[in-house]
Coordinates of C-alpha atoms in Angstrom, one line a residue:
M1 CA 0.0 0.0 0.0
A2 CA 2.8 2.4 0.8
E3 CA 4.4 1.6 -2.5
N4 CA 1.2 2.4 -4.3
L5 CA 1.0 5.8 -2.5
E6 CA 4.6 6.6 -3.4
N7 CA 3.8 5.9 -7.1
G8 CA 0.8 8.2 -7.0
Q9 CA -1.7 5.3 -7.1
G10 CA -3.3 5.7 -3.7
D11 CA -7.0 6.6 -3.5
H12 CA -6.2 10.0 -2.0
H13 CA -4.5 10.9 -5.3
F14 CA -7.7 10.4 -7.3
T15 CA -10.2 13.2 -7.7
K16 CA -13.1 13.0 -5.3
D17 CA -15.8 14.8 -7.4
G18 CA -16.5 11.8 -9.6
T19 CA -14.6 13.0 -12.6
V20 CA -13.3 10.3 -15.0
D21 CA -11.4 10.0 -18.3
L22 CA -13.1 9.5 -21.6
K23 CA -13.2 5.7 -21.0
G24 CA -14.9 6.2 -17.6
N25 CA -11.9 5.4 -15.4
P26 CA -11.1 7.4 -12.3
V27 CA -8.5 10.0 -12.9
L28 CA -5.3 10.9 -11.0
R29 CA -5.3 14.5 -9.8
S30 CA -1.7 15.0 -10.9
K31 CA -2.2 13.7 -14.4
R32 CA -5.4 15.4 -15.5
G33 CA -7.3 18.6 -14.9
G34 CA -6.2 21.8 -13.1
W35 CA -4.8 24.8 -14.9
K36 CA -2.8 22.4 -17.2
A37 CA -6.0 21.2 -18.8
C38 CA -7.7 24.6 -18.6
S39 CA -4.9 26.2 -20.6
F40 CA -6.2 24.4 -23.7
I41 CA -9.7 25.4 -22.9
V42 CA -8.8 29.1 -22.2
V43 CA -6.7 29.4 -25.4
Y44 CA -9.5 27.8 -27.3
E45 CA -11.8 30.5 -26.1
V46 CA -9.5 33.3 -27.2
F47 CA -9.6 32.0 -30.8
E48 CA -13.3 31.0 -30.8
R49 CA -14.4 34.4 -29.4
M50 CA -12.3 36.1 -32.1
A51 CA -14.2 34.1 -34.7
Y52 CA -17.6 34.6 -33.2
Y53 CA -17.3 38.4 -32.6
G54 CA -15.6 38.7 -36.0
I55 CA -19.0 37.9 -37.4
S56 CA -21.3 39.4 -34.8
S57 CA -19.6 42.7 -34.0
N58 CA -20.0 44.1 -37.5
L59 CA -23.1 42.2 -38.5
F60 CA -25.3 45.2 -38.2
I61 CA -23.1 47.2 -40.6
Y62 CA -23.1 44.3 -43.1
L63 CA -26.9 44.1 -43.1
T64 CA -27.3 47.8 -43.6
K65 CA -24.5 48.5 -46.1
R66 CA -24.2 45.2 -48.1
L67 CA -27.7 43.8 -47.8
H68 CA -29.3 47.2 -47.8
Q69 CA -31.6 46.7 -44.8
G70 CA -33.1 49.6 -42.7
V71 CA -32.0 50.4 -39.2
V72 CA -34.9 48.8 -37.4
E73 CA -34.9 45.7 -39.7
A74 CA -31.2 45.2 -39.4
A75 CA -31.2 45.7 -35.6
N76 CA -34.0 43.2 -35.2
N77 CA -32.3 40.7 -37.4
V78 CA -29.1 41.0 -35.3
T79 CA -30.9 40.6 -32.0
N80 CA -33.2 37.8 -33.2
W81 CA -30.1 35.9 -34.4
A82 CA -28.2 36.6 -31.2
G83 CA -31.3 35.5 -29.3
T84 CA -31.2 32.2 -31.1
V85 CA -27.5 31.8 -30.4
F86 CA -28.1 32.1 -26.7
L87 CA -31.3 30.0 -26.5
V88 CA -30.2 26.8 -28.3
P89 CA -27.6 26.1 -25.6
L90 CA -30.6 24.7 -23.6
V91 CA -30.8 21.9 -26.1
G92 CA -27.0 21.4 -26.0
A93 CA -27.0 21.4 -22.2
Y94 CA -29.8 18.8 -22.2
I95 CA -27.9 16.5 -24.5
A96 CA -24.7 16.9 -22.6
D97 CA -26.2 16.3 -19.1
A98 CA -28.5 13.4 -20.3
Y99 CA -26.6 11.5 -23.0
L100 CA -23.3 12.4 -24.6
G101 CA -21.5 14.3 -21.9
R102 CA -19.9 17.7 -22.3
Y103 CA -16.9 16.6 -24.4
W104 CA -18.7 14.8 -27.2
T105 CA -21.6 17.3 -27.3
F106 CA -19.0 20.1 -27.7
V107 CA -17.2 18.2 -30.5
A108 CA -20.5 17.7 -32.4
G109 CA -21.4 21.3 -31.9
S110 CA -18.0 22.4 -33.2
V111 CA -18.5 20.5 -36.5
I112 CA -21.8 22.3 -37.1
Y113 CA -20.3 25.6 -36.1
V114 CA -17.5 25.3 -38.7
M115 CA -20.1 24.4 -41.4
G116 CA -22.0 27.5 -40.7
M117 CA -18.9 29.7 -40.8
C118 CA -17.9 28.1 -44.1
L119 CA -21.3 29.0 -45.6
L120 CA -21.0 32.6 -44.4
V121 CA -17.6 33.0 -46.0
I122 CA -19.1 31.7 -49.3
A123 CA -22.1 34.1 -48.9
V124 CA -19.9 37.2 -48.5
S125 CA -17.3 36.2 -51.1
I126 CA -19.3 35.4 -54.2
P127 CA -20.6 38.6 -55.9
S128 CA -23.9 36.9 -57.1
L129 CA -24.8 36.1 -53.5
R130 CA -25.1 39.7 -52.4
P131 CA -26.9 42.7 -54.1
P132 CA -24.8 45.2 -56.1
P133 CA -23.5 48.4 -54.4
C134 CA -25.9 51.3 -54.2
A135 CA -25.8 53.8 -57.1
T136 CA -28.7 56.3 -57.1
T137 CA -30.9 53.7 -55.4
C138 CA -30.1 50.6 -53.3
K139 CA -31.4 47.3 -54.8
P140 CA -32.6 45.0 -52.0
A141 CA -31.2 41.5 -51.5
T142 CA -33.0 38.7 -53.2
T143 CA -34.7 35.9 -51.3
M144 CA -32.0 33.5 -52.3
Q145 CA -29.2 35.9 -51.2
L146 CA -30.9 36.4 -47.8
A147 CA -31.6 32.6 -47.5
I148 CA -28.0 31.6 -48.0
F149 CA -26.6 34.3 -45.7
F150 CA -29.0 33.7 -42.9
S151 CA -28.7 29.9 -43.3
G152 CA -25.0 30.3 -42.5
L153 CA -25.8 32.5 -39.5
Y154 CA -28.4 30.1 -38.0
I155 CA -26.3 26.9 -38.7
L156 CA -23.6 28.8 -36.8
A157 CA -26.1 29.4 -34.0
L158 CA -27.0 25.7 -33.9
G159 CA -23.4 24.8 -33.5
N160 CA -23.1 27.3 -30.6
G161 CA -25.9 25.3 -28.9
G162 CA -23.4 22.4 -28.5
T163 CA -20.3 24.5 -27.6
K164 CA -21.5 27.4 -25.4
P165 CA -23.1 25.6 -22.5
N166 CA -20.3 23.0 -22.3
I167 CA -17.0 24.6 -22.8
S168 CA -17.0 26.9 -19.7
T169 CA -18.6 24.2 -17.7
M170 CA -16.0 21.7 -18.8
G171 CA -13.3 24.2 -17.8
A172 CA -14.7 24.5 -14.3
D173 CA -14.9 20.7 -14.1
Q174 CA -11.1 20.6 -14.2
F175 CA -11.0 21.7 -10.6
D176 CA -12.1 19.4 -7.8
D177 CA -14.3 21.1 -5.2
F178 CA -13.2 18.6 -2.6
D179 CA -9.6 19.7 -2.8
P180 CA -9.0 23.1 -0.9
I181 CA -6.3 24.3 -3.4
E182 CA -8.2 23.4 -6.5
R183 CA -11.4 24.9 -5.0
T184 CA -9.5 28.2 -4.5
H185 CA -8.3 28.1 -8.1
K186 CA -11.8 27.5 -9.3
L187 CA -12.9 30.8 -7.7
S188 CA -10.5 32.6 -10.2
F189 CA -11.4 30.5 -13.2
F190 CA -14.4 32.5 -14.4
N191 CA -12.6 35.8 -14.1
W192 CA -9.8 34.5 -16.3
W193 CA -12.3 32.7 -18.5
M194 CA -13.9 36.1 -19.3
F195 CA -10.4 37.6 -19.7
S196 CA -9.7 35.1 -22.5
I197 CA -13.1 35.8 -24.1
F198 CA -12.4 39.5 -24.2
L199 CA -8.9 39.0 -25.6
G200 CA -10.5 37.3 -28.6
T201 CA -13.2 40.0 -28.7
L202 CA -10.6 42.8 -28.7
F203 CA -8.9 41.4 -31.8
A204 CA -12.3 41.0 -33.5
N205 CA -13.4 44.6 -32.7
T206 CA -10.2 46.1 -33.9
V207 CA -8.3 44.2 -36.6
L208 CA -11.2 42.2 -38.1
V209 CA -13.7 45.2 -38.1
Y210 CA -11.0 47.3 -39.8
L211 CA -10.4 44.6 -42.4
Q212 CA -14.1 44.2 -43.1
D213 CA -14.7 47.9 -43.5
N214 CA -11.6 48.8 -45.4
V215 CA -10.2 45.7 -47.2
G216 CA -13.1 43.3 -47.8
W217 CA -15.6 41.0 -46.2
S218 CA -14.1 37.9 -47.7
L219 CA -10.9 38.4 -45.7
G220 CA -12.8 39.8 -42.8
Y221 CA -14.9 36.6 -42.5
G222 CA -12.2 34.2 -43.7
I223 CA -9.9 35.0 -40.8
P224 CA -12.7 34.1 -38.2
L225 CA -13.2 30.8 -40.1
L226 CA -9.5 30.1 -39.7
G227 CA -9.5 31.2 -36.1
L228 CA -12.4 28.8 -35.4
A229 CA -10.6 25.9 -37.0
V230 CA -7.5 26.7 -34.9
S231 CA -9.5 26.9 -31.7
V232 CA -11.1 23.5 -32.3
C233 CA -7.7 21.9 -33.0
I234 CA -6.3 23.4 -29.8
F235 CA -9.2 22.0 -27.8
L236 CA -8.7 18.5 -29.3
F237 CA -4.9 18.6 -28.5
G238 CA -5.8 18.9 -24.8
T239 CA -8.0 15.8 -24.8
S240 CA -5.6 13.6 -22.9
F241 CA -5.5 16.1 -20.0
Y242 CA -9.3 16.6 -19.4
R243 CA -11.4 15.4 -16.6
H244 CA -15.0 14.5 -17.4
K245 CA -18.3 14.4 -15.5
V246 CA -20.4 11.3 -16.3
P247 CA -23.9 12.1 -17.8
Q248 CA -26.6 11.7 -15.0
G249 CA -29.7 11.5 -17.2
S250 CA -32.2 14.1 -18.3
P251 CA -32.3 16.9 -15.8
F252 CA -35.8 17.9 -17.1
T253 CA -37.2 14.5 -16.5
R254 CA -35.8 14.3 -13.0
M255 CA -37.3 17.7 -12.1
A256 CA -40.6 16.7 -13.7
K257 CA -40.8 13.6 -11.5
V258 CA -40.4 15.7 -8.4
V259 CA -43.1 18.2 -9.4
V260 CA -45.5 15.4 -10.4
A261 CA -44.9 13.5 -7.2
A262 CA -45.4 16.5 -5.0
L263 CA -48.6 17.4 -6.8
K264 CA -50.0 13.9 -6.5
K265 CA -49.3 14.0 -2.7
W266 CA -50.3 17.6 -2.1
R267 CA -52.4 16.7 0.9
V268 CA -49.7 14.7 2.5
V269 CA -48.1 16.1 5.7
V270 CA -44.3 16.5 5.5
P271 CA -42.7 14.9 8.6
S272 CA -40.8 17.3 10.8
D273 CA -37.7 15.0 10.9
P274 CA -36.0 14.9 7.5
K275 CA -34.7 11.5 8.3
D276 CA -38.2 10.2 7.8
L277 CA -38.1 11.2 4.1
H278 CA -37.1 8.8 1.4
E279 CA -33.3 8.9 0.6
L280 CA -30.9 6.5 -1.1
D281 CA -28.0 4.9 0.7
L282 CA -24.6 6.6 0.4
E283 CA -23.4 3.5 -1.5
E284 CA -26.0 4.2 -4.3
Y285 CA -24.6 7.7 -4.8
A286 CA -21.0 6.4 -4.7
K287 CA -21.7 4.0 -7.6
K288 CA -22.9 6.9 -9.7
S289 CA -20.2 9.4 -8.5
K290 CA -23.0 11.7 -7.3
T291 CA -23.4 14.0 -4.3
R292 CA -26.0 13.4 -1.6
I293 CA -27.8 16.6 -0.5
D294 CA -29.5 17.1 2.9
S295 CA -33.1 18.2 3.0
T296 CA -33.9 22.0 3.4
D297 CA -37.0 23.9 4.3
S298 CA -37.0 26.2 1.3
L299 CA -39.8 25.4 -1.3
R300 CA -41.1 23.0 1.3
F301 CA -44.0 22.0 -0.9
L302 CA -41.6 19.9 -3.0
N303 CA -40.6 17.9 0.0
R304 CA -43.9 16.0 -0.4
A305 CA -42.3 14.2 -3.3
A306 CA -40.0 12.4 -0.8
V307 CA -42.7 11.5 1.7
K308 CA -43.0 7.7 1.9
N309 CA -46.5 6.3 1.1
G310 CA -45.9 2.7 0.3
K311 CA -45.5 3.3 -3.4
T312 CA -42.1 3.2 -5.2
S313 CA -42.9 4.6 -8.7
P314 CA -40.3 7.3 -9.6
W315 CA -43.2 9.6 -10.5
I316 CA -44.6 9.2 -6.9
L317 CA -41.6 8.8 -4.7
C318 CA -38.4 10.7 -5.2
A319 CA -35.2 10.8 -3.1
V320 CA -34.4 13.8 -1.0
T321 CA -31.3 14.6 -3.2
Q322 CA -33.4 14.6 -6.3
V323 CA -35.9 17.0 -4.6
E324 CA -33.1 19.3 -3.5
E325 CA -31.6 19.4 -7.0
T326 CA -34.9 20.5 -8.4
K327 CA -35.2 23.2 -5.7
Q328 CA -31.8 24.5 -6.7
I329 CA -32.9 25.1 -10.2
F330 CA -36.3 26.5 -9.2
R331 CA -34.6 29.0 -6.8
M332 CA -32.6 30.4 -9.7
L333 CA -35.7 31.1 -11.9
P334 CA -36.5 34.5 -10.4
I335 CA -32.8 35.5 -10.8
I336 CA -32.9 34.4 -14.4
I337 CA -36.0 36.6 -15.1
T338 CA -34.3 39.7 -13.6
M339 CA -31.4 39.1 -16.1
F340 CA -33.6 39.6 -19.1
I341 CA -33.6 43.4 -19.0
P342 CA -29.8 43.7 -18.4
C343 CA -29.2 41.4 -21.4
T344 CA -31.6 43.7 -23.4
M345 CA -29.3 46.6 -22.5
I346 CA -26.2 44.7 -23.7
A347 CA -27.9 44.0 -27.0
Q348 CA -27.8 47.7 -27.8
V349 CA -24.0 47.7 -28.1
N350 CA -23.8 45.9 -31.5
T351 CA -26.9 47.7 -32.9
L352 CA -27.9 51.2 -31.9
F353 CA -24.6 52.2 -30.3
I354 CA -22.9 51.4 -33.6
K355 CA -25.6 53.2 -35.6
Q356 CA -24.9 56.3 -33.5
G357 CA -21.3 56.1 -34.5
T358 CA -22.0 56.1 -38.2
T359 CA -23.6 59.6 -37.8
L360 CA -20.5 61.2 -36.2
N361 CA -17.1 62.3 -37.3
R362 CA -14.9 59.2 -37.5
H363 CA -11.6 60.8 -38.7
I364 CA -8.4 60.2 -36.7
G365 CA -5.9 62.3 -38.5
P366 CA -6.2 63.2 -42.2
H367 CA -6.2 59.6 -43.6
F368 CA -7.8 57.3 -41.1
Q369 CA -11.4 56.7 -40.1
I370 CA -12.3 54.5 -37.1
P371 CA -15.0 52.0 -37.9
P372 CA -18.0 52.5 -35.5
A373 CA -17.9 48.8 -34.5
S374 CA -14.3 49.3 -33.3
L375 CA -15.6 51.3 -30.4
A376 CA -16.5 48.0 -28.9
A377 CA -12.8 47.4 -28.5
F378 CA -12.8 50.0 -25.7
L379 CA -15.6 48.0 -24.0
T380 CA -13.3 45.0 -24.2
I381 CA -10.2 46.9 -22.9
S382 CA -12.3 48.3 -20.0
M383 CA -13.6 44.8 -19.2
L384 CA -10.1 43.3 -19.3
V385 CA -8.7 45.9 -17.0
S386 CA -11.7 45.7 -14.7
V387 CA -11.5 41.9 -14.4
V388 CA -7.8 42.0 -13.5
I389 CA -8.4 44.7 -10.9
Y390 CA -11.4 42.8 -9.5
D391 CA -9.6 39.4 -9.3
R392 CA -6.2 40.7 -8.0
F393 CA -7.1 43.6 -5.8
F394 CA -10.9 44.1 -5.1
V395 CA -11.5 40.5 -4.0
N396 CA -8.5 40.5 -1.6
F397 CA -9.6 43.9 -0.2
M398 CA -13.2 42.8 0.3
R399 CA -12.2 39.4 1.9
N400 CA -10.7 41.3 4.8
I401 CA -14.0 43.1 5.3
T402 CA -16.6 40.5 4.5
K403 CA -14.6 37.3 5.3
N404 CA -16.2 35.9 2.2
P405 CA -13.7 33.9 0.0
R406 CA -15.2 35.6 -3.1
G407 CA -14.9 39.1 -1.5
I408 CA -18.6 39.8 -2.1
T409 CA -21.4 37.4 -2.9
L410 CA -22.3 36.4 -6.4
L411 CA -25.6 38.3 -6.4
Q412 CA -23.9 41.4 -4.9
R413 CA -21.5 41.3 -7.8
I414 CA -24.3 41.0 -10.3
G415 CA -26.2 43.8 -8.7
V416 CA -23.4 46.2 -9.0
G417 CA -23.3 45.5 -12.7
V418 CA -27.0 46.0 -13.1
F419 CA -26.9 49.3 -11.3
I420 CA -24.0 50.6 -13.5
Q421 CA -26.1 49.7 -16.6
S422 CA -28.8 52.0 -15.5
L423 CA -26.3 54.9 -15.3
I424 CA -25.0 54.0 -18.8
F425 CA -28.3 54.6 -20.5
V426 CA -28.8 57.9 -18.6
I427 CA -25.5 59.0 -20.0
A428 CA -26.4 57.6 -23.4
A429 CA -29.7 59.6 -23.4
F430 CA -28.0 62.9 -22.6
T431 CA -25.2 62.3 -25.1
E432 CA -27.7 61.6 -27.9
R433 CA -29.7 64.7 -26.9
W434 CA -26.5 66.7 -27.3
R435 CA -25.8 65.1 -30.7
L436 CA -29.3 65.9 -31.9
S437 CA -29.1 69.5 -30.8
V438 CA -25.9 69.9 -32.8
A439 CA -27.5 68.2 -35.8
R440 CA -30.4 70.7 -35.7
K441 CA -28.1 73.6 -35.2
H442 CA -26.3 72.7 -38.5
G443 CA -29.5 72.0 -40.4
L444 CA -28.9 68.2 -40.7
E445 CA -32.4 67.0 -39.9
K446 CA -32.6 65.4 -43.3
G447 CA -29.4 63.5 -42.8
G448 CA -25.6 63.9 -42.8
Q449 CA -22.6 63.6 -40.6
V450 CA -22.9 65.6 -37.4
P451 CA -19.7 67.7 -36.7
L452 CA -18.9 65.9 -33.4
S453 CA -16.2 63.3 -32.7
I454 CA -17.3 59.7 -32.6
F455 CA -15.6 59.6 -29.2
I456 CA -18.5 61.4 -27.6
I457 CA -20.2 58.0 -27.3
L458 CA -17.0 56.4 -25.9
P459 CA -18.2 56.6 -22.3
Q460 CA -21.1 54.3 -23.1
F461 CA -18.7 51.6 -24.2
V462 CA -16.1 52.1 -21.5
I463 CA -18.7 52.0 -18.6
M464 CA -20.4 49.0 -20.2
G465 CA -17.1 47.2 -19.9
I466 CA -16.9 48.0 -16.2
S467 CA -20.5 46.8 -15.8
D468 CA -19.7 43.5 -17.6
A469 CA -16.8 42.8 -15.3
F470 CA -19.4 42.6 -12.5
L471 CA -22.6 41.5 -14.3
V472 CA -21.4 39.1 -17.0
V473 CA -18.7 37.3 -15.1
G474 CA -20.9 37.2 -11.9
K475 CA -23.9 35.8 -13.8
L476 CA -21.9 33.1 -15.5
E477 CA -20.3 32.0 -12.2
F478 CA -23.6 32.2 -10.3
F479 CA -25.5 29.9 -12.6
Y480 CA -22.7 27.4 -12.7
D481 CA -22.0 27.5 -9.0
Q482 CA -25.7 27.3 -7.9
A483 CA -26.7 24.6 -10.3
P484 CA -26.7 21.0 -8.9
E485 CA -23.6 19.0 -9.5
S486 CA -25.3 16.8 -12.1
M487 CA -26.9 19.8 -13.9
K488 CA -23.9 22.1 -14.4
S489 CA -24.4 22.4 -18.2
L490 CA -28.1 23.3 -17.6
G491 CA -27.0 25.9 -15.1
T492 CA -24.6 27.5 -17.7
A493 CA -27.4 27.3 -20.3
C494 CA -29.7 29.2 -18.0
S495 CA -27.1 32.0 -17.9
L496 CA -27.0 32.0 -21.7
T497 CA -30.8 31.8 -21.9
A498 CA -31.0 35.2 -20.3
Y499 CA -29.0 36.6 -23.3
G500 CA -31.4 34.9 -25.7
V501 CA -34.5 36.3 -24.1
G502 CA -32.9 39.7 -23.7
N503 CA -32.1 39.9 -27.4
F504 CA -35.6 38.8 -28.4
L505 CA -37.0 41.4 -26.0
S506 CA -34.8 44.0 -27.6
S507 CA -36.4 43.2 -31.0
V508 CA -39.9 43.3 -29.6
L509 CA -39.3 46.5 -27.7
L510 CA -37.7 48.3 -30.6
S511 CA -40.4 47.2 -33.1
T512 CA -43.2 48.1 -30.7
V513 CA -41.8 51.6 -29.8
T514 CA -41.1 52.3 -33.5
E515 CA -44.6 51.3 -34.5
I516 CA -46.3 53.3 -31.7
T517 CA -44.2 56.5 -32.3
R518 CA -44.5 56.3 -36.0
R519 CA -48.2 56.9 -35.8
N520 CA -47.4 60.5 -34.9
D521 CA -44.9 60.8 -37.8
N522 CA -42.2 61.2 -35.2
A523 CA -40.7 57.7 -34.7
W524 CA -38.1 57.4 -32.1
V525 CA -35.8 55.2 -34.2
M526 CA -35.6 55.7 -38.0
D527 CA -33.0 55.1 -40.7
N528 CA -32.1 58.8 -40.4
L529 CA -31.1 59.2 -36.7
N530 CA -30.9 63.0 -37.1
A531 CA -34.7 63.1 -37.5
S532 CA -35.3 60.5 -34.8
H533 CA -35.5 60.6 -31.0
L534 CA -33.1 57.9 -30.0
D535 CA -32.6 59.9 -26.8
Y536 CA -36.2 59.1 -25.8
Y537 CA -35.6 55.4 -26.5
Y538 CA -32.4 55.4 -24.3
A539 CA -34.3 57.2 -21.5
L540 CA -36.9 54.4 -21.7
L541 CA -34.2 51.8 -21.4
A542 CA -32.7 53.6 -18.4
V543 CA -36.1 53.6 -16.6
L544 CA -36.6 49.9 -17.4
S545 CA -33.1 49.1 -16.2
F546 CA -33.5 50.9 -12.9
V547 CA -36.9 49.4 -12.2
N548 CA -35.4 45.9 -13.0
F549 CA -32.6 46.8 -10.5
L550 CA -35.1 47.3 -7.7
V551 CA -36.8 44.0 -8.6
F552 CA -33.4 42.3 -8.6
L553 CA -32.7 43.7 -5.1
L554 CA -36.0 42.3 -3.8
V555 CA -35.5 38.9 -5.4
S556 CA -31.9 38.7 -4.2
K557 CA -33.0 39.4 -0.6
F558 CA -35.0 36.2 -0.6
Y559 CA -32.6 34.0 -2.5
S560 CA -31.2 31.1 -0.5
Y561 CA -27.7 30.0 -1.6
K562 CA -27.1 26.2 -1.8
A563 CA -24.8 24.9 0.9
E564 CA -21.1 25.2 0.1
D565 CA -20.0 21.9 1.7
F566 CA -21.7 18.7 0.8
N567 CA -21.4 15.2 2.0
K568 CA -19.7 13.2 -0.7
A569 CA -20.8 9.6 -1.2

């Protein structure tokens, strides 16, 4: 036995969180996982985000300039597509948690992702697949041209359904919660994960946007395709180092059983002693590498599902752990709902913020013009700096005050980001009001470039980056951390779902407001922003954001975090 321990083969050298290799064998802590495995995943994300944002950052400009769509139509097409990108991960999470596991679901999604990117490159490269440049009038894109381009976009979105909910989850899986050192590293993982995302985004918002605007869309889309291919190869190179969680079956079915069982026994009295509830032996959980969870009093109605009544059908009697897993997902639902509006705010960055930039003076020196979409690079830089400051300084400072290992709680971090967002749209409303006053002063109501620098809208992007360091990172970590161990992909998908709903809400809100205000021949958002009232629209978003912030505070007050330390089978 001593010899085995010296050779690194003792049980205490194996991970304790149930992770295995691709063949299902237990893994040695020293051989797999940790930052060594995460390095492949983090580098993958740099290249993949470069590819994704190489398409999405300037998509609004492509739709308006090359496919000749109006502002509202193009903005809605962007947000509808983005909404799809962030909703299909629910399907990918289901497949990963129930059947294939995160690794193989990710690989399948990557293949589809590359196919969509290939079709997009073809669509922007062949002249017959896009309308001719505008002369005196702009010829609209044909049905076939639109069909090919949007097919590429939505195939790409489908591929994201397999990659998005599983890659960050798989990265977090490389750290064992039952090892104190690895658990500490895991607290920093999501900060550095977002850092890698925004490195790729920075390249997309600068180099790729410039190439698309000034060199050509074939090259501007071809490089993202190459970047995506490189990212997938990097991920595959790290295969031998990864730890894997075993699929635990359909999370939706397990939750449905709890709800049905509780409803069938709605008149049953829940015993005061949790030990009288139905629970499996520790050995049963050990066989499945699962965690057993003690009963709690929150959402007590669901405890009826675990009350013994002589029947053993899984739709009538559920184990306490199964009930508690369901509670953990249900407790997150109000938080998810309060994330819809913040994600609607984020959707404005790649649409209306960029449209604002096209109306302003973009010259830097006599020969160079900054592409409006490149302003998102300042958001990225702001985010990068904020994440580093947060992880290296703010957390350590707050730990001394709060005694919380994270510095502040996850919901407090999210709340700071939500509040900052409200301020962003107050600033954006006043900035747009200033821009409109200058446009009217120079008689530009019928269109034309306003003699103000594009950098007047820079604060909107910079402060949004600071907000994202709190909101986006906190949201991703919250939904991963608070999801049951067997439903981590679903938890991550819940985080992405908020983006999906937020983007669709953006489309609905913009269309509704435009339709209502158009009746008075004074639409808030038109193709000609100089004759619009985008300042009113931003003010509306500011009000919605602040009201949502108050609701978030109320919901957060009643949220019950899941226990940090579990009993491992």
